[in-house]
mmCIF file of C-alpha atoms and ligand atoms in Angstrom:
data_model
loop_
_atom_site.group_PDB
_atom_site.id
_atom_site.type_symbol
_atom_site.label_atom_id
_atom_site.label_comp_id
_atom_site.label_asym_id
_atom_site.label_seq_id
_atom_site.Cartn_x
_atom_site.Cartn_y
_atom_site.Cartn_z
ATOM 1 C CA UNK A 13 41.159 79.341 157.028
ATOM 2 C CA UNK A 14 41.207 79.492 160.758
ATOM 3 C CA UNK A 15 39.871 76.840 163.156
ATOM 4 C CA UNK A 16 36.398 78.343 163.362
ATOM 5 C CA UNK A 17 36.097 78.523 159.598
ATOM 6 C CA UNK A 18 37.020 74.869 159.359
ATOM 7 C CA UNK A 19 34.371 73.920 161.935
ATOM 8 C CA UNK A 20 31.774 75.970 159.996
ATOM 9 C CA UNK A 21 32.867 74.429 156.654
ATOM 10 C CA UNK A 22 32.448 70.917 158.110
ATOM 11 C CA UNK A 23 28.965 71.789 159.389
ATOM 12 C CA UNK A 24 28.025 72.993 155.844
ATOM 13 C CA UNK A 25 29.604 69.869 154.308
ATOM 14 C CA UNK A 26 27.547 67.602 156.628
ATOM 15 C CA UNK A 27 24.331 69.259 155.447
ATOM 16 C CA UNK A 28 25.335 68.930 151.799
ATOM 17 C CA UNK A 29 26.294 65.299 152.251
ATOM 18 C CA UNK A 30 22.892 64.389 153.931
ATOM 19 C CA UNK A 31 21.009 65.990 151.008
ATOM 20 C CA UNK A 32 23.188 64.252 148.448
ATOM 21 C CA UNK A 33 23.164 60.732 149.912
ATOM 22 C CA UNK A 34 19.392 60.571 149.499
ATOM 23 C CA UNK A 35 19.781 60.892 145.721
ATOM 24 C CA UNK A 36 22.891 58.857 144.993
ATOM 25 C CA UNK A 37 21.350 55.425 145.345
ATOM 26 C CA UNK A 38 18.514 56.139 142.851
ATOM 27 C CA UNK A 39 18.845 53.879 139.768
ATOM 28 C CA UNK A 40 18.508 56.955 137.403
ATOM 29 C CA UNK A 41 21.406 58.659 139.099
ATOM 30 C CA UNK A 42 23.519 55.541 138.901
ATOM 31 C CA UNK A 43 22.744 55.248 135.237
ATOM 32 C CA UNK A 44 23.595 58.943 134.738
ATOM 33 C CA UNK A 45 26.878 58.437 136.510
ATOM 34 C CA UNK A 46 27.827 55.530 134.207
ATOM 35 C CA UNK A 47 26.814 57.490 131.166
ATOM 36 C CA UNK A 48 28.768 60.584 132.190
ATOM 37 C CA UNK A 49 31.830 58.527 133.029
ATOM 38 C CA UNK A 50 31.778 57.104 129.467
ATOM 39 C CA UNK A 51 31.205 60.609 127.964
ATOM 40 C CA UNK A 52 34.170 62.052 129.954
ATOM 41 C CA UNK A 53 36.542 59.219 129.125
ATOM 42 C CA UNK A 54 35.711 59.424 125.454
ATOM 43 C CA UNK A 55 36.044 63.245 125.516
ATOM 44 C CA UNK A 56 39.494 63.465 127.118
ATOM 45 C CA UNK A 57 40.665 60.721 124.686
ATOM 46 C CA UNK A 58 39.485 62.846 121.713
ATOM 47 C CA UNK A 59 40.251 66.293 123.069
ATOM 48 C CA UNK A 60 42.199 67.476 119.995
ATOM 49 C CA UNK A 61 39.388 66.429 117.658
ATOM 50 C CA UNK A 62 36.769 68.014 119.845
ATOM 51 C CA UNK A 63 38.722 71.232 119.959
ATOM 52 C CA UNK A 64 39.051 71.394 116.188
ATOM 53 C CA UNK A 65 35.294 70.656 115.791
ATOM 54 C CA UNK A 66 34.389 73.319 118.420
ATOM 55 C CA UNK A 67 36.419 75.959 116.665
ATOM 56 C CA UNK A 68 34.520 75.272 113.473
ATOM 57 C CA UNK A 69 30.976 75.000 114.971
ATOM 58 C CA UNK A 70 31.279 77.997 117.342
ATOM 59 C CA UNK A 71 32.546 80.106 114.437
ATOM 60 C CA UNK A 72 29.655 78.962 112.205
ATOM 61 C CA UNK A 73 27.277 79.978 115.039
ATOM 62 C CA UNK A 74 28.741 83.486 115.057
ATOM 63 C CA UNK A 75 30.866 83.047 118.151
ATOM 64 C CA UNK A 76 34.455 84.358 118.118
ATOM 65 C CA UNK A 77 36.532 81.335 119.146
ATOM 66 C CA UNK A 78 40.065 81.479 120.508
ATOM 67 C CA UNK A 79 42.431 78.925 121.888
ATOM 68 C CA UNK A 80 44.598 80.415 124.608
ATOM 69 C CA UNK A 81 47.876 78.571 125.190
ATOM 70 C CA UNK A 82 48.236 79.885 128.758
ATOM 71 C CA UNK A 83 46.801 82.203 131.383
ATOM 72 C CA UNK A 84 48.684 85.269 130.048
ATOM 73 C CA UNK A 85 47.278 84.814 126.598
ATOM 74 C CA UNK A 86 43.781 84.366 127.911
ATOM 75 C CA UNK A 87 44.072 87.554 130.056
ATOM 76 C CA UNK A 88 45.498 89.551 127.144
ATOM 77 C CA UNK A 89 42.621 88.421 124.853
ATOM 78 C CA UNK A 90 40.128 89.542 127.462
ATOM 79 C CA UNK A 91 41.806 92.810 128.323
ATOM 80 C CA UNK A 92 41.941 93.570 124.557
ATOM 81 C CA UNK A 93 38.191 93.006 124.253
ATOM 82 C CA UNK A 94 37.266 95.135 127.303
ATOM 83 C CA UNK A 95 39.802 97.874 126.754
ATOM 84 C CA UNK A 96 38.308 101.314 127.511
ATOM 85 C CA UNK A 97 35.620 99.973 129.808
ATOM 86 C CA UNK A 98 35.562 101.095 133.445
ATOM 87 C CA UNK A 99 33.995 98.013 134.879
ATOM 88 C CA UNK A 100 33.137 94.430 133.829
ATOM 89 C CA UNK A 101 30.923 91.893 135.474
ATOM 90 C CA UNK A 102 31.933 88.358 136.180
ATOM 91 C CA UNK A 103 30.543 85.112 137.540
ATOM 92 C CA UNK A 104 32.117 82.418 139.687
ATOM 93 C CA UNK A 105 34.403 80.267 137.573
ATOM 94 C CA UNK A 106 37.441 78.090 138.236
ATOM 95 C CA UNK A 107 38.844 78.931 134.808
ATOM 96 C CA UNK A 108 38.720 82.673 135.563
ATOM 97 C CA UNK A 109 40.273 82.158 138.909
ATOM 98 C CA UNK A 110 42.966 79.931 137.315
ATOM 99 C CA UNK A 111 44.026 82.665 134.915
ATOM 100 C CA UNK A 112 43.921 85.359 137.689
ATOM 101 C CA UNK A 113 41.616 87.511 135.621
ATOM 102 C CA UNK A 114 40.287 89.737 138.401
ATOM 103 C CA UNK A 115 43.799 90.795 139.480
ATOM 104 C CA UNK A 116 44.866 91.239 135.882
ATOM 105 C CA UNK A 117 41.949 93.630 135.101
ATOM 106 C CA UNK A 118 42.193 95.458 138.446
ATOM 107 C CA UNK A 119 45.887 96.152 137.791
ATOM 108 C CA UNK A 120 44.721 97.918 134.630
ATOM 109 C CA UNK A 121 42.389 100.152 136.619
ATOM 110 C CA UNK A 122 39.165 98.265 135.877
ATOM 111 C CA UNK A 123 36.527 97.458 138.451
ATOM 112 C CA UNK A 124 35.559 93.748 138.491
ATOM 113 C CA UNK A 125 32.118 93.223 139.754
ATOM 114 C CA UNK A 126 31.671 89.743 141.291
ATOM 115 C CA UNK A 127 28.023 88.772 140.810
ATOM 116 C CA UNK A 128 27.944 85.480 142.672
ATOM 117 C CA UNK A 129 26.913 86.121 146.266
ATOM 118 C CA UNK A 130 29.579 83.861 147.763
ATOM 119 C CA UNK A 131 32.347 85.247 145.577
ATOM 120 C CA UNK A 132 31.204 88.765 146.381
ATOM 121 C CA UNK A 133 31.413 88.056 150.096
ATOM 122 C CA UNK A 134 34.988 86.619 149.610
ATOM 123 C CA UNK A 135 35.887 89.728 147.590
ATOM 124 C CA UNK A 136 34.615 91.992 150.381
ATOM 125 C CA UNK A 137 36.464 89.806 152.991
ATOM 126 C CA UNK A 138 39.686 90.101 150.937
ATOM 127 C CA UNK A 139 39.862 86.296 150.571
ATOM 128 C CA UNK A 140 40.846 84.879 147.191
ATOM 129 C CA UNK A 141 40.201 81.184 147.647
ATOM 130 C CA UNK A 142 36.785 79.462 147.901
ATOM 131 C CA UNK A 143 35.985 76.738 150.364
ATOM 132 C CA UNK A 144 33.953 74.688 147.827
ATOM 133 C CA UNK A 145 33.366 75.027 144.033
ATOM 134 C CA UNK A 146 29.655 75.946 144.394
ATOM 135 C CA UNK A 147 29.748 77.365 147.929
ATOM 136 C CA UNK A 148 32.727 79.669 148.018
ATOM 137 C CA UNK A 149 31.841 81.200 151.436
ATOM 138 C CA UNK A 150 30.431 78.169 153.251
ATOM 139 C CA UNK A 151 33.267 78.316 155.749
ATOM 140 C CA UNK A 152 31.848 81.582 157.109
ATOM 141 C CA UNK A 153 28.903 81.759 159.516
ATOM 142 C CA UNK A 154 25.911 84.099 158.973
ATOM 143 C CA UNK A 155 27.201 86.348 161.756
ATOM 144 C CA UNK A 156 30.680 86.563 160.202
ATOM 145 C CA UNK A 157 29.210 87.365 156.736
ATOM 146 C CA UNK A 158 26.939 90.060 158.261
ATOM 147 C CA UNK A 159 29.979 91.548 159.956
ATOM 148 C CA UNK A 160 31.883 91.660 156.637
ATOM 149 C CA UNK A 161 28.948 93.324 154.881
ATOM 150 C CA UNK A 162 28.541 95.941 157.677
ATOM 151 C CA UNK A 163 32.250 96.730 157.762
ATOM 152 C CA UNK A 164 33.111 96.681 154.069
ATOM 153 C CA UNK A 165 29.905 98.005 152.512
ATOM 154 C CA UNK A 166 29.022 100.461 155.272
ATOM 155 C CA UNK A 167 25.384 99.320 155.479
ATOM 156 C CA UNK A 168 23.607 97.990 158.479
ATOM 157 C CA UNK A 169 22.403 94.427 158.170
ATOM 158 C CA UNK A 170 21.224 92.097 160.947
ATOM 159 C CA UNK A 171 22.756 88.605 161.223
ATOM 160 C CA UNK A 172 20.062 87.443 158.817
ATOM 161 C CA UNK A 173 20.665 85.678 155.418
ATOM 162 C CA UNK A 174 17.785 87.537 153.720
ATOM 163 C CA UNK A 175 19.027 90.987 154.811
ATOM 164 C CA UNK A 176 22.529 90.077 153.716
ATOM 165 C CA UNK A 177 21.349 88.880 150.336
ATOM 166 C CA UNK A 178 19.211 92.050 149.806
ATOM 167 C CA UNK A 179 22.084 94.369 150.689
ATOM 168 C CA UNK A 180 24.623 92.643 148.380
ATOM 169 C CA UNK A 181 22.082 92.266 145.611
ATOM 170 C CA UNK A 182 21.149 95.954 145.463
ATOM 171 C CA UNK A 183 24.841 96.962 145.543
ATOM 172 C CA UNK A 184 25.761 94.510 142.758
ATOM 173 C CA UNK A 185 22.802 95.598 140.605
ATOM 174 C CA UNK A 186 23.814 99.225 140.942
ATOM 175 C CA UNK A 187 27.403 98.390 139.860
ATOM 176 C CA UNK A 188 26.117 96.272 136.953
ATOM 177 C CA UNK A 189 24.573 99.446 135.386
ATOM 178 C CA UNK A 190 28.026 100.564 134.412
ATOM 179 C CA UNK A 191 28.994 97.187 132.862
ATOM 180 C CA UNK A 192 28.487 96.214 129.196
ATOM 181 C CA UNK A 193 30.599 93.016 129.258
ATOM 182 C CA UNK A 194 29.733 89.848 131.188
ATOM 183 C CA UNK A 195 32.542 87.269 131.715
ATOM 184 C CA UNK A 196 31.621 83.748 132.746
ATOM 185 C CA UNK A 197 33.035 80.182 132.671
ATOM 186 C CA UNK A 198 31.148 77.247 131.092
ATOM 187 C CA UNK A 199 30.404 74.002 132.885
ATOM 188 C CA UNK A 200 30.418 71.811 129.825
ATOM 189 C CA UNK A 201 30.938 72.570 126.130
ATOM 190 C CA UNK A 202 29.298 70.665 123.213
ATOM 191 C CA UNK A 203 31.808 70.558 120.345
ATOM 192 C CA UNK A 204 29.562 69.222 117.584
ATOM 193 C CA UNK A 205 26.849 71.826 118.331
ATOM 194 C CA UNK A 206 29.017 74.827 119.150
ATOM 195 C CA UNK A 207 27.212 75.384 122.448
ATOM 196 C CA UNK A 208 28.342 76.144 125.944
ATOM 197 C CA UNK A 209 26.241 74.965 128.890
ATOM 198 C CA UNK A 210 26.361 76.994 132.104
ATOM 199 C CA UNK A 211 24.534 76.157 135.276
ATOM 200 C CA UNK A 212 23.567 78.545 138.068
ATOM 201 C CA UNK A 213 21.032 79.063 140.798
ATOM 202 C CA UNK A 214 21.257 82.767 141.377
ATOM 203 C CA UNK A 215 20.242 84.027 137.944
ATOM 204 C CA UNK A 216 23.461 86.071 137.578
ATOM 205 C CA UNK A 217 24.713 84.149 134.511
ATOM 206 C CA UNK A 218 21.409 85.017 132.743
ATOM 207 C CA UNK A 219 22.122 88.674 133.265
ATOM 208 C CA UNK A 220 25.815 88.483 132.229
ATOM 209 C CA UNK A 221 25.079 86.437 129.112
ATOM 210 C CA UNK A 222 22.607 89.161 127.974
ATOM 211 C CA UNK A 223 25.086 92.066 128.220
ATOM 212 C CA UNK A 224 26.363 93.718 124.959
ATOM 213 C CA UNK A 225 29.401 91.405 124.996
ATOM 214 C CA UNK A 226 29.602 87.991 126.605
ATOM 215 C CA UNK A 227 32.961 86.296 127.105
ATOM 216 C CA UNK A 228 33.138 82.619 128.173
ATOM 217 C CA UNK A 229 36.338 81.036 129.318
ATOM 218 C CA UNK A 230 36.680 77.296 129.785
ATOM 219 C CA UNK A 231 39.396 74.652 130.008
ATOM 220 C CA UNK A 232 39.733 72.462 126.937
ATOM 221 C CA UNK A 233 38.860 69.511 129.236
ATOM 222 C CA UNK A 234 35.304 70.882 129.392
ATOM 223 C CA UNK A 235 34.629 69.713 125.838
ATOM 224 C CA UNK A 236 32.247 66.856 125.208
ATOM 225 C CA UNK A 237 30.774 65.750 121.846
ATOM 226 C CA UNK A 238 27.115 66.798 121.924
ATOM 227 C CA UNK A 239 24.655 69.111 123.708
ATOM 228 C CA UNK A 240 22.920 66.034 125.211
ATOM 229 C CA UNK A 241 26.252 64.950 126.592
ATOM 230 C CA UNK A 242 26.901 68.391 128.028
ATOM 231 C CA UNK A 243 23.500 68.429 129.722
ATOM 232 C CA UNK A 244 24.083 65.003 131.199
ATOM 233 C CA UNK A 245 27.406 66.239 132.641
ATOM 234 C CA UNK A 246 25.903 69.323 134.255
ATOM 235 C CA UNK A 247 22.998 67.321 135.699
ATOM 236 C CA UNK A 248 25.357 64.945 137.404
ATOM 237 C CA UNK A 249 27.530 67.820 138.518
ATOM 238 C CA UNK A 250 24.503 69.443 140.124
ATOM 239 C CA UNK A 251 23.481 66.251 141.965
ATOM 240 C CA UNK A 252 26.939 65.790 143.440
ATOM 241 C CA UNK A 253 27.680 69.481 144.099
ATOM 242 C CA UNK A 254 24.380 70.563 145.680
ATOM 243 C CA UNK A 255 22.318 67.444 146.466
ATOM 244 C CA UNK A 256 19.516 68.662 144.200
ATOM 245 C CA UNK A 257 18.349 67.058 141.013
ATOM 246 C CA UNK A 258 18.607 70.119 138.739
ATOM 247 C CA UNK A 259 19.847 73.647 139.177
ATOM 248 C CA UNK A 260 17.510 76.607 138.946
ATOM 249 C CA UNK A 261 18.945 77.492 135.553
ATOM 250 C CA UNK A 262 20.782 75.785 132.710
ATOM 251 C CA UNK A 263 21.782 78.292 130.061
ATOM 252 C CA UNK A 264 22.818 77.116 126.642
ATOM 253 C CA UNK A 265 24.804 79.686 124.755
ATOM 254 C CA UNK A 266 25.191 78.984 121.030
ATOM 255 C CA UNK A 267 25.706 82.481 119.566
ATOM 256 C CA UNK A 268 24.851 86.167 119.723
ATOM 257 C CA UNK A 269 21.311 87.479 120.090
ATOM 258 C CA UNK A 270 19.787 87.932 116.654
ATOM 259 C CA UNK A 271 16.632 88.465 114.674
ATOM 260 C CA UNK A 272 15.583 88.094 111.021
ATOM 261 C CA UNK A 273 12.111 89.544 111.471
ATOM 262 C CA UNK A 274 12.705 92.488 109.036
ATOM 263 C CA UNK A 275 12.815 91.232 105.454
ATOM 264 C CA UNK A 276 14.684 88.179 106.593
ATOM 265 C CA UNK A 277 17.807 90.336 107.145
ATOM 266 C CA UNK A 278 19.895 88.998 109.951
ATOM 267 C CA UNK A 279 20.585 91.634 112.601
ATOM 268 C CA UNK A 280 22.520 90.954 115.794
ATOM 269 C CA UNK A 281 22.008 92.313 119.330
ATOM 270 C CA UNK A 282 18.250 92.218 119.828
ATOM 271 C CA UNK A 283 17.847 91.699 123.599
ATOM 272 C CA UNK A 284 21.183 89.968 124.162
ATOM 273 C CA UNK A 285 24.807 90.417 123.087
ATOM 274 C CA UNK A 286 25.887 91.238 119.590
ATOM 275 C CA UNK A 287 29.330 89.826 120.370
ATOM 276 C CA UNK A 288 29.996 86.430 122.052
ATOM 277 C CA UNK A 289 33.508 85.227 122.549
ATOM 278 C CA UNK A 290 34.594 81.694 123.610
ATOM 279 C CA UNK A 291 38.081 81.294 124.954
ATOM 280 C CA UNK A 292 39.258 77.659 125.255
ATOM 281 C CA UNK A 293 42.117 77.440 127.730
ATOM 282 C CA UNK A 294 44.958 74.934 127.417
ATOM 283 C CA UNK A 295 47.394 76.150 130.036
ATOM 284 C CA UNK A 296 49.092 72.838 130.428
ATOM 285 C CA UNK A 297 46.092 70.544 130.004
ATOM 286 C CA UNK A 298 47.305 69.004 126.727
ATOM 287 C CA UNK A 299 50.286 67.602 128.594
ATOM 288 C CA UNK A 300 48.390 66.439 131.689
ATOM 289 C CA UNK A 301 47.523 62.749 132.134
ATOM 290 C CA UNK A 302 44.078 62.034 130.707
ATOM 291 C CA UNK A 303 42.745 60.798 134.107
ATOM 292 C CA UNK A 304 43.343 64.165 135.739
ATOM 293 C CA UNK A 305 41.031 65.798 133.166
ATOM 294 C CA UNK A 306 37.981 63.589 133.843
ATOM 295 C CA UNK A 307 36.724 65.952 136.507
ATOM 296 C CA UNK A 308 33.257 67.502 136.236
ATOM 297 C CA UNK A 309 33.922 70.001 139.036
ATOM 298 C CA UNK A 310 31.386 68.863 141.555
ATOM 299 C CA UNK A 311 33.571 69.202 144.700
ATOM 300 C CA UNK A 312 32.385 65.830 146.115
ATOM 301 C CA UNK A 313 36.041 64.812 146.711
ATOM 302 C CA UNK A 314 36.824 67.632 149.140
ATOM 303 C CA UNK A 315 33.705 66.963 151.180
ATOM 304 C CA UNK A 316 34.972 63.456 151.947
ATOM 305 C CA UNK A 317 38.757 64.255 152.130
ATOM 306 C CA UNK A 318 40.090 63.950 155.705
ATOM 307 C CA UNK A 319 43.013 66.358 154.931
ATOM 308 C CA UNK A 320 40.740 69.027 153.414
ATOM 309 C CA UNK A 321 38.472 68.609 156.387
ATOM 310 C CA UNK A 322 41.465 69.481 158.636
ATOM 311 C CA UNK A 323 43.300 72.221 156.810
ATOM 312 C CA UNK A 324 40.639 73.555 154.391
ATOM 313 C CA UNK A 325 41.509 75.487 151.219
ATOM 314 C CA UNK A 326 45.267 75.524 151.985
ATOM 315 C CA UNK A 327 45.113 72.126 150.281
ATOM 316 C CA UNK A 328 44.674 72.722 146.494
ATOM 317 C CA UNK A 329 45.310 75.279 143.872
ATOM 318 C CA UNK A 330 43.151 78.393 143.513
ATOM 319 C CA UNK A 331 39.638 77.084 142.714
ATOM 320 C CA UNK A 332 40.836 73.494 142.215
ATOM 321 C CA UNK A 333 40.665 72.298 145.753
ATOM 322 C CA UNK A 334 42.082 69.241 147.495
ATOM 323 C CA UNK A 335 44.413 66.579 146.142
ATOM 324 C CA UNK A 336 43.286 66.983 142.554
ATOM 325 C CA UNK A 337 44.134 70.681 142.748
ATOM 326 C CA UNK A 338 47.656 69.928 143.905
ATOM 327 C CA UNK A 339 48.132 67.459 141.050
ATOM 328 C CA UNK A 340 46.613 69.848 138.476
ATOM 329 C CA UNK A 341 49.031 72.589 139.584
ATOM 330 C CA UNK A 342 51.900 70.444 138.399
ATOM 331 C CA UNK A 343 50.594 70.841 134.849
ATOM 332 C CA UNK A 344 49.040 74.357 135.018
ATOM 333 C CA UNK A 345 52.024 75.780 136.939
ATOM 334 C CA UNK A 346 54.971 73.597 137.935
ATOM 335 C CA UNK A 347 56.164 70.802 140.356
ATOM 336 C CA UNK A 348 57.282 73.230 142.988
ATOM 337 C CA UNK A 349 53.849 74.784 142.954
ATOM 338 C CA UNK A 350 52.266 71.391 143.407
ATOM 339 C CA UNK A 351 54.369 70.866 146.561
ATOM 340 C CA UNK A 352 53.220 74.283 147.902
ATOM 341 C CA UNK A 353 49.575 73.242 147.094
ATOM 342 C CA UNK A 354 49.776 70.279 149.442
ATOM 343 C CA UNK A 355 51.061 67.457 147.253
ATOM 344 C CA UNK A 356 52.639 65.915 150.354
ATOM 345 C CA UNK A 357 49.649 66.482 152.576
ATOM 346 C CA UNK A 358 47.630 63.734 150.834
ATOM 347 C CA UNK A 359 47.374 60.495 152.855
ATOM 348 C CA UNK A 360 46.612 58.408 149.797
ATOM 349 C CA UNK A 361 43.434 57.131 151.519
ATOM 350 C CA UNK A 362 41.497 57.120 148.262
ATOM 351 C CA UNK A 363 38.246 58.265 149.841
ATOM 352 C CA UNK A 364 38.014 61.003 147.206
ATOM 353 C CA UNK A 365 37.928 58.505 144.372
ATOM 354 C CA UNK A 366 35.266 56.485 146.086
ATOM 355 C CA UNK A 367 33.068 59.521 146.313
ATOM 356 C CA UNK A 368 33.949 60.903 142.886
ATOM 357 C CA UNK A 369 31.140 60.407 140.239
ATOM 358 C CA UNK A 370 33.782 59.666 137.589
ATOM 359 C CA UNK A 371 36.156 57.763 139.886
ATOM 360 C CA UNK A 372 39.048 60.159 139.243
ATOM 361 C CA UNK A 373 42.159 58.360 140.618
ATOM 362 C CA UNK A 374 43.577 61.256 142.687
ATOM 363 C CA UNK A 375 45.839 59.216 144.896
ATOM 364 C CA UNK A 376 47.469 57.474 141.878
ATOM 365 C CA UNK A 377 48.053 60.908 140.309
ATOM 366 C CA UNK A 378 49.419 62.263 143.559
ATOM 367 C CA UNK A 379 51.956 59.313 143.640
ATOM 368 C CA UNK A 380 52.924 59.881 140.079
ATOM 369 C CA UNK A 381 53.573 63.643 140.614
ATOM 370 C CA UNK A 382 55.441 62.900 143.818
ATOM 371 C CA UNK A 383 57.767 60.449 142.065
ATOM 372 C CA UNK A 384 58.531 63.172 139.519
ATOM 373 C CA UNK A 385 59.107 65.780 142.288
ATOM 374 C CA UNK A 386 61.411 63.259 143.965
ATOM 375 C CA UNK A 387 63.528 62.948 140.800
ATOM 376 C CA UNK A 388 63.781 66.742 140.716
ATOM 377 C CA UNK A 389 64.812 66.966 144.348
ATOM 378 C CA UNK A 390 61.610 68.907 145.290
ATOM 379 C CA UNK A 391 60.465 66.316 147.781
ATOM 380 C CA UNK A 392 63.443 66.997 150.069
ATOM 381 C CA UNK A 393 62.252 70.569 150.704
ATOM 382 C CA UNK A 394 58.698 69.332 151.312
ATOM 383 C CA UNK A 395 59.965 66.809 153.854
ATOM 384 C CA UNK A 396 61.978 69.518 155.652
ATOM 385 C CA UNK A 397 58.900 71.745 155.846
ATOM 386 C CA UNK A 398 56.790 68.917 157.207
ATOM 387 C CA UNK A 399 59.440 68.098 159.845
ATOM 388 C CA UNK A 400 59.469 71.770 160.808
ATOM 389 C CA UNK A 401 55.662 71.860 161.149
ATOM 390 C CA UNK A 402 55.704 68.744 163.321
ATOM 391 C CA UNK A 403 58.388 70.394 165.487
ATOM 392 C CA UNK A 404 56.394 73.661 165.866
ATOM 393 C CA UNK A 405 52.761 72.443 165.987
ATOM 394 C CA UNK A 406 52.968 68.811 166.724
ATOM 395 C CA UNK A 407 51.160 68.056 163.432
ATOM 396 C CA UNK A 408 52.276 67.640 159.818
ATOM 397 C CA UNK A 409 49.357 69.769 158.528
HETATM 398 S S1 SF4 B 6 43.609 60.342 148.726
HETATM 399 FE FE1 SF4 B 6 44.442 62.325 149.346
HETATM 400 S S2 SF4 B 6 43.123 63.811 148.299
HETATM 401 FE FE2 SF4 B 6 42.037 61.841 148.314
HETATM 402 S S3 SF4 B 6 40.709 61.891 150.094
HETATM 403 FE FE3 SF4 B 6 42.688 60.844 150.711
HETATM 404 S S4 SF4 B 6 43.887 62.536 151.542
HETATM 405 FE FE4 SF4 B 6 42.252 63.530 150.343
HETATM 406 S S1 SF4 B 7 37.613 65.003 141.123
HETATM 407 FE FE1 SF4 B 7 35.670 63.923 141.054
HETATM 408 S S2 SF4 B 7 34.666 64.445 143.001
HETATM 409 FE FE2 SF4 B 7 36.364 65.872 142.760
HETATM 410 S S3 SF4 B 7 35.452 67.668 141.742
HETATM 411 FE FE3 SF4 B 7 36.228 66.301 140.121
HETATM 412 S S4 SF4 B 7 34.508 65.061 139.508
HETATM 413 FE FE4 SF4 B 7 34.001 65.974 141.512
#
C-alpha cells in the first residue's frame, strides 16, 4: 500500500467507525456481544467434539464432509472435484485466501472468477491482499478503481461507482455462464445441525451456492454448537464489520437441492446443487492457543490499530490482517513467517482488544509468539531489519 492508499483507507475506516459507534452502545448489541463471547469460548474449548459432530450431521444431511490437515490437502481436494472444468467461481473468503486456492487453480490452467466486487477489483489491479475483511478495496479511491477498470477491462467507465459496478457486474455474469462450481467460505458453522451460515450483501453467494456443485471451505475454528449460535455470531460480525444491524443476505446451507414431489422419491439437484462439499480446514489451528481462535472475523481490530493505520496490509498474513494475522501465521505457517508479517511491528498498545467484540488478547499472544521467536533466534533478524529501516527511512515501520 502506498501513502495515498493509506490515506484513502483511513478515510473509509472513519466512515465505518462513525456508523458502527451508533450501534455499539445499544443494550441489545451489548447483550449479543456477551452471548457470542460465551458461544465462541465454549466452541474453541470443544472444537474436537464439534468437529466430530459436524462430520456426522453434515454427512446425514447429504453433504460430503472432509477434514483437510493443511492447505495442500484442501487445494488437492478442490482441484480433484473441479478437474476438467475450464473455470470456477469463487467468493471472498479468508480460508480460500489462506490456502492460496486461486493461484493453485490458475497454475492448473483454470480461470478463477472472483465474484465479490472488491476482490474482482483487487484481482484486476494485480493485488493479492485486501485492506479490510469486508472491504477489500477500500484503500482505493473511486478514480483509481475506475482507472483500473478502464485499463484492465478495456471498457470506458466514468469515475462513478454505479458505472464501475455495472461494468464489473456484466463482465462477471458473462464469465459465470461457463462455471458450474461455486466455491465459498462460511462465516459460522453449526455442528449439531450440519449447517453452514454465510453472510453477504452483494448476492453473489446466493448464485454460487445454487451452481451444480457448491464447495465450502472454513477453518475448524468457525464451528459453534447450533444454528441459533451461528446466526448470533454472524449478526455480531455484521454490526462490527459494517456498522449495520443485519447483512442483505444470510444463507444457511444444510445440504444439496432436492425434491420428493414425485411419488416421494428423493431426487437431488432441483434448482440448486446436486453436490455440496464442506471442507473443514485445520492447517495448524488445533495446535494454536484457544484465545487466538475466538475471532469472528469482523475486522474491528485493524480499524483501531495505530500500526495498521500507518503501514496498511503489510501488517498481517494474507486475509488475516493486523497483529492477530501475524500471530496466526506462527501456527498456520511458521515463526519466521510471523516475523515477516509484522510480529515486531505491534506496539502492544492493546487498542485492538478494547475494540474487539470478543476481547481477543492480541497483544498477549504477540508477546507469547515473540518469546518463542526469541528462543529460536528469529528476533535477532527482526531487530536488525528494524534498525536498517530506521537508518534508511527514519521510522521502524
Ligand atoms: S496491540 Fe498491536 S495489534 Fe493491537 S492495536 Fe496495538 S499495535 Fe495494533
Ligand atoms: S480479533 Fe476481534 S476485532 Fe479482530 S477480526 Fe477478530 S473478532 Fe474482530
